Coordinates of C-alpha atoms in Angstrom, one line a residue:
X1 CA 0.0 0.0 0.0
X2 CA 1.2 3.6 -1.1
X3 CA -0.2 7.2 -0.3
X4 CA 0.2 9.5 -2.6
X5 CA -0.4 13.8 -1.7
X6 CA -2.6 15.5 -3.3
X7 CA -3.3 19.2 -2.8
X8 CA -6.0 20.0 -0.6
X9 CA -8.1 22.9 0.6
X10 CA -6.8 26.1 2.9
X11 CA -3.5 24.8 2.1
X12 CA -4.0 21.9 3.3
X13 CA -3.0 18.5 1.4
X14 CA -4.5 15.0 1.0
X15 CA -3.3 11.4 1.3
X16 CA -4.7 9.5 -1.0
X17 CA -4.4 5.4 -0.7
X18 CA -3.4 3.9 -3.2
X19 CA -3.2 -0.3 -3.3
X20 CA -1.9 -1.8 -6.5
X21 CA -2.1 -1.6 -9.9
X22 CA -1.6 1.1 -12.4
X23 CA -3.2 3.6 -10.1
X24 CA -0.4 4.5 -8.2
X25 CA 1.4 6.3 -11.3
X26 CA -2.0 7.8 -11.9
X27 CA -2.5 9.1 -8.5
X28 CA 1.4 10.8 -9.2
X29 CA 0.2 12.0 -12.4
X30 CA -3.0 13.9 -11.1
X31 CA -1.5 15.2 -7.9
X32 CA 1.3 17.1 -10.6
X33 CA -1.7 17.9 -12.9
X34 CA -3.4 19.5 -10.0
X35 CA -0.8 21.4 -8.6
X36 CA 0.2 23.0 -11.9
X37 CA -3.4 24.3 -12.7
X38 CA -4.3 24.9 -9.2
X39 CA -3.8 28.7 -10.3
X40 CA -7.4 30.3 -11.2
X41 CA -9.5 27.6 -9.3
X42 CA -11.4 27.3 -6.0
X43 CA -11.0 25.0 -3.2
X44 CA -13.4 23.8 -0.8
X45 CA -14.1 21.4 1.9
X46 CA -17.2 20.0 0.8
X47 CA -19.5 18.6 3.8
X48 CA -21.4 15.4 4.1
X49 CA -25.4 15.9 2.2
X50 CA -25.6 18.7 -0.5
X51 CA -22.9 20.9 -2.2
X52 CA -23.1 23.7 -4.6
X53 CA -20.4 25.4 -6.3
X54 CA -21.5 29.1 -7.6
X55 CA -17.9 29.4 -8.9
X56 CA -16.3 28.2 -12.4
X57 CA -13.0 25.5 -12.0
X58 CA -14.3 24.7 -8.7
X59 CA -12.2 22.3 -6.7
X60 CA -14.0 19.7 -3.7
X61 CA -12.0 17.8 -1.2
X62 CA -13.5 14.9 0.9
X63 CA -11.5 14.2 4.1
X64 CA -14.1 12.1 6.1
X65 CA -16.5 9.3 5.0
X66 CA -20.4 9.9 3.8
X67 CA -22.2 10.8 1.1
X68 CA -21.9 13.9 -1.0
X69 CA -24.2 15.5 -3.1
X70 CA -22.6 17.9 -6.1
X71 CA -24.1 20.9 -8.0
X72 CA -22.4 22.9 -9.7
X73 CA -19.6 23.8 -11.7
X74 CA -16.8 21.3 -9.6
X75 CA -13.6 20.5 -12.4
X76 CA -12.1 18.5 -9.8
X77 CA -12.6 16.1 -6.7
X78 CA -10.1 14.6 -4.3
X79 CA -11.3 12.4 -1.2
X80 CA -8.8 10.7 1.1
X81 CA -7.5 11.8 4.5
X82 CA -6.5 15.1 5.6
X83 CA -2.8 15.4 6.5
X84 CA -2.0 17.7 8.9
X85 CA 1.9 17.4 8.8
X86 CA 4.5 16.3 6.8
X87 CA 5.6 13.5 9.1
X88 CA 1.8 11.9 9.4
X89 CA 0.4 9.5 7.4
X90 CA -3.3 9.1 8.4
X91 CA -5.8 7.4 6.0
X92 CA -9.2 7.1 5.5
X93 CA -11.0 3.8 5.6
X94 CA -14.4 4.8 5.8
X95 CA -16.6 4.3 2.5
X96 CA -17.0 7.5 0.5
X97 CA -20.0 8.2 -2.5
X98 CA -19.9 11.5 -4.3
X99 CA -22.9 11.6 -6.5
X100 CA -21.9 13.9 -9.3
X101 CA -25.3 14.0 -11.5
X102 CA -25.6 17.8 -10.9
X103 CA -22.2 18.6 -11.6
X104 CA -22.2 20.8 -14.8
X105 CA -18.5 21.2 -16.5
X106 CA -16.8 17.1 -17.1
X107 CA -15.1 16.3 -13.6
X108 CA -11.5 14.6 -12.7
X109 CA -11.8 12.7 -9.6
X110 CA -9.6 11.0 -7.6
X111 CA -10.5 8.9 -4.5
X112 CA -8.1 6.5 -1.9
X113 CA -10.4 5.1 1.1
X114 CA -10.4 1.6 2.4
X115 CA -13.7 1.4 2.9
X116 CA -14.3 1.9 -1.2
X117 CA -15.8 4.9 -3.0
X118 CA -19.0 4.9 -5.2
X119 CA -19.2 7.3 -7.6
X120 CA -22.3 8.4 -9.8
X121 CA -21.2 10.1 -12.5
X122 CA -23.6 12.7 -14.3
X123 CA -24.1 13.9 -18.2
X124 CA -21.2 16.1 -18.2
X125 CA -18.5 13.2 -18.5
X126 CA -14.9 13.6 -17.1
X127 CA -12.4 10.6 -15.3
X128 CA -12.9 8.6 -12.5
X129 CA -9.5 7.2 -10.3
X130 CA -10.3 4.5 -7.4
X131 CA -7.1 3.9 -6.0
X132 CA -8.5 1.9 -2.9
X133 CA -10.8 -0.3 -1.3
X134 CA -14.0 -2.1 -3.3
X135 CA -15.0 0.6 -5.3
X136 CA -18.6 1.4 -7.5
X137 CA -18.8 3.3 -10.8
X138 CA -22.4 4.4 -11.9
X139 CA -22.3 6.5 -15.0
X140 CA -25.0 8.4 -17.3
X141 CA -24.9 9.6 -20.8
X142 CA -21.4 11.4 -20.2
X143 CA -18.2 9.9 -21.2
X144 CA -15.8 8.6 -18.6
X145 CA -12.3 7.3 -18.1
X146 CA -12.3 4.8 -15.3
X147 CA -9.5 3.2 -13.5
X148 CA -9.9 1.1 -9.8
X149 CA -7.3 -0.2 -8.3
X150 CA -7.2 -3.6 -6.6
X151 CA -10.0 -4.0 -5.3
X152 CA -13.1 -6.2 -6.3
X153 CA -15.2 -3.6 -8.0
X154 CA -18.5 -2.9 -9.9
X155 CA -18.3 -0.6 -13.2
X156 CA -22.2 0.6 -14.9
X157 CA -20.9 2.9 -17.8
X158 CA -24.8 3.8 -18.7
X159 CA -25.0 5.5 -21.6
X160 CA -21.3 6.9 -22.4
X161 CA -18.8 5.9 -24.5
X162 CA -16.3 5.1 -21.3
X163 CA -12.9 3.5 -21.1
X164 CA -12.8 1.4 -18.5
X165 CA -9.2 0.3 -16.9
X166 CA -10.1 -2.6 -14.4
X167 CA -7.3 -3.4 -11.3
X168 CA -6.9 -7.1 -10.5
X169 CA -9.8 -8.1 -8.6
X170 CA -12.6 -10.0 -9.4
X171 CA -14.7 -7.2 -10.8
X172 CA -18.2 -6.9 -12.4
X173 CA -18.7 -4.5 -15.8
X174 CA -21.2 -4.0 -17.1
X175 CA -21.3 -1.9 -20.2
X176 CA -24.2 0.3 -21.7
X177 CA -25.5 1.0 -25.2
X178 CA -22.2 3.5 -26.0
X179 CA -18.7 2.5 -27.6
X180 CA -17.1 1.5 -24.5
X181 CA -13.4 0.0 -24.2
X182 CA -12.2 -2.0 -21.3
X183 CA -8.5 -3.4 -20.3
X184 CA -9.6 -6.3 -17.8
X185 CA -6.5 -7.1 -15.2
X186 CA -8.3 -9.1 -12.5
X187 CA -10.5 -12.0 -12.9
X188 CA -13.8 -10.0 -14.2
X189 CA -17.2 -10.6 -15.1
X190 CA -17.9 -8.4 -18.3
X191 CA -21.5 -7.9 -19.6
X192 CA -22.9 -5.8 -22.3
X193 CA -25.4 -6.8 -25.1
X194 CA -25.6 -3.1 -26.8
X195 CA -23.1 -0.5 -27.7
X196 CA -20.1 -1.4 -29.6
X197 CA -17.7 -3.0 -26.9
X198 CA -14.0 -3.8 -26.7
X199 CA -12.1 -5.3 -24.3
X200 CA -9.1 -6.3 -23.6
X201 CA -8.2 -9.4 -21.3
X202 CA -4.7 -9.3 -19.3
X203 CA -6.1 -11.0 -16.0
X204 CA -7.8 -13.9 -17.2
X205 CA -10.2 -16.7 -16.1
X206 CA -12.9 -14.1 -16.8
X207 CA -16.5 -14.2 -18.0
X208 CA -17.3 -11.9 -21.1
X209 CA -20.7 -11.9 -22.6
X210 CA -21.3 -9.2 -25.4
X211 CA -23.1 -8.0 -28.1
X212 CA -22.8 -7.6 -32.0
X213 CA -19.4 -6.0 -33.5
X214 CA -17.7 -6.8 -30.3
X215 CA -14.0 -7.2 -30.4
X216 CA -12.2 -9.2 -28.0
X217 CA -8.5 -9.3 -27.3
X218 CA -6.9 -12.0 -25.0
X219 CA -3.5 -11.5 -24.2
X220 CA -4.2 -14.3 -21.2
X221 CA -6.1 -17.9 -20.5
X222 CA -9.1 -19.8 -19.4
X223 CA -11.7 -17.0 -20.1
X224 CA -15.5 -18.2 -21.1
X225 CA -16.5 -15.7 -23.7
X226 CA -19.4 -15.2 -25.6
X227 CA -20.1 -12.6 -28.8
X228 CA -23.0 -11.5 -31.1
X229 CA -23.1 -11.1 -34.8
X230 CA -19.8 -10.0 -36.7
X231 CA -17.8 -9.7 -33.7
X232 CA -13.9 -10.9 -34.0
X233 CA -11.8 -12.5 -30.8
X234 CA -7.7 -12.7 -30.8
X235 CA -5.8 -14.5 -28.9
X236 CA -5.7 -17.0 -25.7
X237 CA -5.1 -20.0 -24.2
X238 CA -7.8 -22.2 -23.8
X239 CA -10.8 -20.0 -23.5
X240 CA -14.4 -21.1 -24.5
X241 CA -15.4 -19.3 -27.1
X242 CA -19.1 -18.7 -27.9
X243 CA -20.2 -16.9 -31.7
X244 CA -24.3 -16.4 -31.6
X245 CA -24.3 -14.8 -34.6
X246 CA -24.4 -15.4 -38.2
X247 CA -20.7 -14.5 -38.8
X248 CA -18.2 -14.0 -36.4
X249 CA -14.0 -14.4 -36.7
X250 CA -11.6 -15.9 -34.2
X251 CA -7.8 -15.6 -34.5
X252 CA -4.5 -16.9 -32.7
X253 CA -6.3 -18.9 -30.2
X254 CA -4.4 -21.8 -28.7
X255 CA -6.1 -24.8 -26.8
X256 CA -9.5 -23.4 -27.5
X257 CA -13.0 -24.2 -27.4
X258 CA -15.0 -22.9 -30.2
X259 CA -18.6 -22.9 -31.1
X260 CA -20.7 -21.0 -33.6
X261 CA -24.5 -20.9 -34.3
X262 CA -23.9 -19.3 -38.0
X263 CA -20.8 -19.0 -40.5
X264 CA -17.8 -18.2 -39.0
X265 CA -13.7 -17.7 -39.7
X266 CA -10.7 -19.3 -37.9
X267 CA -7.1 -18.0 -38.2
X268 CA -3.8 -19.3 -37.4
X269 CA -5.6 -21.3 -34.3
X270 CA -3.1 -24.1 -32.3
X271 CA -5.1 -27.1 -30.9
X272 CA -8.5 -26.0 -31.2
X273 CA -11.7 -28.0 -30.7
X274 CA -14.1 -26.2 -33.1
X275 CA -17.9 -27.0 -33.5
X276 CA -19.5 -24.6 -36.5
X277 CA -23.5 -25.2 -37.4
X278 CA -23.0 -23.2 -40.6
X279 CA -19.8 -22.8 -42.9
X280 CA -16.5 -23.2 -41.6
X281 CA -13.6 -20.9 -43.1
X282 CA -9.9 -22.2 -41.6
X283 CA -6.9 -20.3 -42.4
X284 CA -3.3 -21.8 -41.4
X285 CA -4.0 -23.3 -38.1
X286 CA -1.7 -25.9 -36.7
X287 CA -1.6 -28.6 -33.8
X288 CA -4.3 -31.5 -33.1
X289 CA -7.7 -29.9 -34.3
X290 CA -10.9 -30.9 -34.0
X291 CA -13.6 -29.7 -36.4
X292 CA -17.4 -30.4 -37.1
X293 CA -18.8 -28.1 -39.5
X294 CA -21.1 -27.9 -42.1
X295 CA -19.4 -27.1 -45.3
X296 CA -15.5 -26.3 -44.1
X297 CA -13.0 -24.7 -46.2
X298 CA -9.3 -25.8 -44.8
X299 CA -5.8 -23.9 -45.7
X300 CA -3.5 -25.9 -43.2
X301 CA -0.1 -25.0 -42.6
X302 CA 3.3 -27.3 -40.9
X303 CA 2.0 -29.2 -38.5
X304 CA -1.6 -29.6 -38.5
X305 CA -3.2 -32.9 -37.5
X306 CA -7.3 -32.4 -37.9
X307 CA -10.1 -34.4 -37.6
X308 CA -13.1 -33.3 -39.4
X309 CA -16.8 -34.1 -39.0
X310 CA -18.2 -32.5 -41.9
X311 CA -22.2 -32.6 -42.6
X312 CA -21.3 -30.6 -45.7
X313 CA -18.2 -31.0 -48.9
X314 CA -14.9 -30.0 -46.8
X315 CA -12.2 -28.6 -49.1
X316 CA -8.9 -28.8 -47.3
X317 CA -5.6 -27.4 -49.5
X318 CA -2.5 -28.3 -48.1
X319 CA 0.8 -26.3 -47.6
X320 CA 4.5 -27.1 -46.9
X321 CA 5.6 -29.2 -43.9
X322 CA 3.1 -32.4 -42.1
X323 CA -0.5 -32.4 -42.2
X324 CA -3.1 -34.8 -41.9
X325 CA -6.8 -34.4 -42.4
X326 CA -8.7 -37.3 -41.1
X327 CA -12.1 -37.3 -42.2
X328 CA -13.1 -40.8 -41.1
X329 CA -16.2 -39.2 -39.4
X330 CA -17.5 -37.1 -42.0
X331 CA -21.2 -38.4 -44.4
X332 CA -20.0 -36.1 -46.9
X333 CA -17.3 -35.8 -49.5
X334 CA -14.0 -34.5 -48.8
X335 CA -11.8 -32.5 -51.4
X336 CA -8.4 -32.8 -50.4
X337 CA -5.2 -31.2 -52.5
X338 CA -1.8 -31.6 -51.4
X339 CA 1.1 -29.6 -51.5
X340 CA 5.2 -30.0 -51.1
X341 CA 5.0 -31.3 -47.7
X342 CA 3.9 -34.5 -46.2
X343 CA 0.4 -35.2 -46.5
X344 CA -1.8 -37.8 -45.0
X345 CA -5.5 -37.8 -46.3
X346 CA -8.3 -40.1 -44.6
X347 CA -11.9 -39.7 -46.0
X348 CA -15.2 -41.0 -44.5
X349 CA -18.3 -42.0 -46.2
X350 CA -18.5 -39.9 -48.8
X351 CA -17.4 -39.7 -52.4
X352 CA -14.1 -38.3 -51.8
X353 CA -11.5 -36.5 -54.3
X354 CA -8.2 -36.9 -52.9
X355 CA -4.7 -34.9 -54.9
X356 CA -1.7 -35.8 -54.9
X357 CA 1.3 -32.9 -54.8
X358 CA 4.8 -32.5 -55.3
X359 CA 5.6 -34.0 -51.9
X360 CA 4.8 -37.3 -50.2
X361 CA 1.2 -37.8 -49.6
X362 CA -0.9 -41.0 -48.3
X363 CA -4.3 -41.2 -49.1
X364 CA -6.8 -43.1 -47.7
X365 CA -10.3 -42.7 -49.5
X366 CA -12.7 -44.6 -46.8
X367 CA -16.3 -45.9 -47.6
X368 CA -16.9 -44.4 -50.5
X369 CA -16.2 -44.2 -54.4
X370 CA -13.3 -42.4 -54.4
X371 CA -10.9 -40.7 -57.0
X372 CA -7.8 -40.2 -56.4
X373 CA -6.3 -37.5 -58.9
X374 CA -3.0 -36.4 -60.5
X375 CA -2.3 -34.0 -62.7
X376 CA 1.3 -33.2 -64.9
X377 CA 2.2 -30.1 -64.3
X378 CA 4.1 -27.5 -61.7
X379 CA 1.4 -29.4 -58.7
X380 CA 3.0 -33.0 -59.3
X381 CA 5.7 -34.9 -59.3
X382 CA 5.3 -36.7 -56.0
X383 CA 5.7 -40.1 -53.9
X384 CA 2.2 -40.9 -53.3
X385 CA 0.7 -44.2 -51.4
X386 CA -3.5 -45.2 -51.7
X387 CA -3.8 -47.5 -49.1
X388 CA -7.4 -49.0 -50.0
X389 CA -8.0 -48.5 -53.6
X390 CA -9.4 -52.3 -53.5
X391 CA -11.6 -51.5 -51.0
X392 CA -14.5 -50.1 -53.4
X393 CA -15.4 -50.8 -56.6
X394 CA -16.6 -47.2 -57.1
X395 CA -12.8 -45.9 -56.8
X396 CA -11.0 -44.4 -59.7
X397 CA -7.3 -43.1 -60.1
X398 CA -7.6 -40.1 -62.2
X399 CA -4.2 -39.3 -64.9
X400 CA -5.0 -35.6 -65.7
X401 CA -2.7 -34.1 -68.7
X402 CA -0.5 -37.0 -69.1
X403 CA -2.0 -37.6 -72.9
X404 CA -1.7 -41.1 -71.6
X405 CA -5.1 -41.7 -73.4
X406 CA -3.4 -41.6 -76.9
X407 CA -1.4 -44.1 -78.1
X408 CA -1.7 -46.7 -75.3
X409 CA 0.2 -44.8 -73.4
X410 CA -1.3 -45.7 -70.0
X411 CA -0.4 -49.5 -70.9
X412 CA 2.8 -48.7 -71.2
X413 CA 3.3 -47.0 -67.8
X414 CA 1.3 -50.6 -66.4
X415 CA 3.6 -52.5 -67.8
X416 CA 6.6 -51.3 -66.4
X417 CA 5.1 -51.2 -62.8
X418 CA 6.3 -52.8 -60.3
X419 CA 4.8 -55.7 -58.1
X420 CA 5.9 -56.4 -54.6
X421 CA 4.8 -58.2 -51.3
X422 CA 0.9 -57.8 -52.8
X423 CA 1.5 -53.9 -53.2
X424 CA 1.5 -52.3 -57.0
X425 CA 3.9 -49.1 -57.8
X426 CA 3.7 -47.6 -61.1
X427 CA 5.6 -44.4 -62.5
X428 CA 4.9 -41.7 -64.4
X429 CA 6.5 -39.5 -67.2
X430 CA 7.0 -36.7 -64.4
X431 CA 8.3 -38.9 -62.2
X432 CA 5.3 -39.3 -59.8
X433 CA 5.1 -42.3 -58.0
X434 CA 1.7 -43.8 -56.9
X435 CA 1.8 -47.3 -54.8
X436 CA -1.3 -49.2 -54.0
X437 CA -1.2 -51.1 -51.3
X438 CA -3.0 -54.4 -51.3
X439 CA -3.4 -54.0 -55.2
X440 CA -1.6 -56.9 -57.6
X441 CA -3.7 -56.9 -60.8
X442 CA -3.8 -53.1 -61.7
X443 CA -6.0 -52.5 -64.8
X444 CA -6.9 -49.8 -66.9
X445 CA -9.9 -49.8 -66.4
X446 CA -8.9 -48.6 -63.0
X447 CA -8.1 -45.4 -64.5
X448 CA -10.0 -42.3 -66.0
X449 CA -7.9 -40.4 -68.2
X450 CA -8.2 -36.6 -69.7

């Protein structure tokens, strides 16, 4: 705990408590402020009940507990205990409320008691520094900077477009139908289904329920969060995330739980769990993920081992390094392209369309009739393995742009295959190789050709 002096009336000054957080260079900052344009403004020791200021750039000071009633023309409040020397320190631990509704010009206050300070704040807007004790904001239609301290405290911006800096107790916001931003450094409680909210997460293991347009940043972990239409959330360690919407975008989350009622985007995500009744749009995410979706489209990157449950056609497109998409779960067809990397593809029920790349992929087409397609050209060239073409009549290996269908051609490449331990290889003029396993008596009419 710190005290911090803060001018007072009569000459007198103020100690003002301050316990923790950003508050105390705050506290520094307005008792300088204060003292540098104390020139041209009034002092007073206001009086527990009713106040009224008849002068312009008044100042009040609070030095005992109660409840104070403002009018008037006050620029400036400071509440903590009076010091009567330089070698006392005496503070106040008595609760303090100021209700500022009548105050007419946009008010700075600043307020250190132990037993908390509620504030009401009033049309005219201004700031709003709790340095101490369990403190209460209640605002109106002015806007408001607020900042508490330590404490576990309650913020009501009402109707003002506030920033709210929350200390690191378990604190309740709740935020009104302005454009609000809050920086949440305890373990908070954060509601506001109007306005246009922002918020910022440091603390943690907090509960955020907002409206449309919302933006969430989460620079910590363990947070339940849940978000309206179009909103966007960055960020975190294994939060819950909730869309409600019909859109809604989530990025940088690691170890998440995600869920959406509509459409929604995912962005370079690590280890999510993600659970999307419309379409799914996923953009380099790595790690194990887990994914049921209606219709997904999938741009892995390095490292990405997902299972998919789609109810609708999943289109994954592969990049460099490891990935695997296991679709083993999903009714309906997968469309699968690989890159340069290593690729493993699994498919599920449906008709699948599996690609081979430039790298090494092994495909795995499932229950279905399923092709499994190569084309010549800057996209081939790689070592690929099908490890149940025998396992449907339905399945096809596609030769795209080979011209193998001129000229026997194709023949010629099954000819010169190779046949080992029950497992067929052949080669082609680019020098992709495909193996089936569990295949001896390759045919042509195995193939589709164009």
């Amino acid at each position: 705990m710190a005290i911090v002096t803060v001018m007072g009336a009569a000459g007198a000054t103020v100690n003002v408590t301050v316990d923790g957080g950003d508050t105390l260079s705050l506290a520094r900052a307005y008792a300088r402020t204060l003292q540098d344009t104390a020139a041209g403004k009034t002092f007073s020791t206001l009086r527990s009940g009713g106040n009224m200021s008849t002068a312009g750039n008044a100042v009040g000071v609070v030095t005992v507990g109660g409840a104070y009633a403002l009018d008037g023309a006050y620029v400036n409040i400071v509440a903590g205990a009076l010091s009567t020397d330089a070698a006392s320190s005496p503070v106040l631990t008595t609760p303090v409320e100021i209700n500022a509704r009548g105050v007419t010009a946009p008010v700075e206050v600043i307020s250190g008691t132990l037993g908390g300070t509620t504030f009401l704040g009033g049309d005219s807007g201004g700031s709003f520094l709790a340095t101490a004790g369990n403190d209460v904001f209640v605002g109106e239609t002015g806007n408001f900077t607020v900042n508490t301290g330590s404490g576990n405290d309650i913020v009501d911006t009402g109707g003002g477009n506030d920033t709210v800096n929350a200390g690191a107790g378990d604190n309740q916001i709740y935020l009104g139908d302005g454009s609000n931003a809050v920086a949440s450094w305890g373990q908070d409680t954060i509601i506001g289904e109007g306005g246009i909210q922002s918020v910022t997460i440091y603390g943690g293991d907090s509960s955020i329920s907002l409206g449309p347009d919302a933006l969430v940043k989460d620079t910590a972990a363990g947070s339940t969060m849940t978000v309206g239409n179009g909103s966007t959330v960055s960020g975190g360690t294994r939060d819950t995330v909730s869309f409600t919407g019909t859109t809604g975008t989530i990025a940088g989350g690691m170890s998440d739980t995600i869920s959406a009622a509509g459409d929604l985007v995912v962005s370079q995500g690590v280890g999510n769990s993600i659970s999307v009744t419309g379409s799914l749009t996923f953009l380099n995410g790595t790690g194990m993920t887990t994914v049921t979706a209606g219709q997904s489209t999938i741009f892995g990157a390095a490292g990405l081992d997902m299972s998919v449950n789609g109810s609708g056609n999943t289109l994954f497109v592969a990049n460099e390094g490891n990935q695997t998409l296991d679709g083993a779960l999903s009714g309906s067809p997968l469309h699968a392209f690989a890159d340069n990397g290593t690729a493993t593809f699994i498919g599920g029920n449906g008709n699948d369309t599996l690609v081979g790349g430039t790298g090494s992929t092994t495909m795995t087409g499932g229950l279905g009739d399923n092709l499994f397609a190569f084309t010549k050209g800057p996209s081939s060239g790689g070592d690929n393995i099908i490890t149940d073409f025998g396992r449907s009549a339905g399945n096809v290996a596609a030769l795209y742009q080979y011209g193998y269908e001129n000229g026997g051609g194709l023949q010629s490449v099954l000819d010169a295959a190779t046949v080992s331990g029950g497992n067929t290889t052949i080669q082609l003029s680019d020098s992709t190789k495909i193996t089936f396993l569990g295949v001896n008596d390759l045919k042509a009419s195995d193939f589709t050709l164009s």
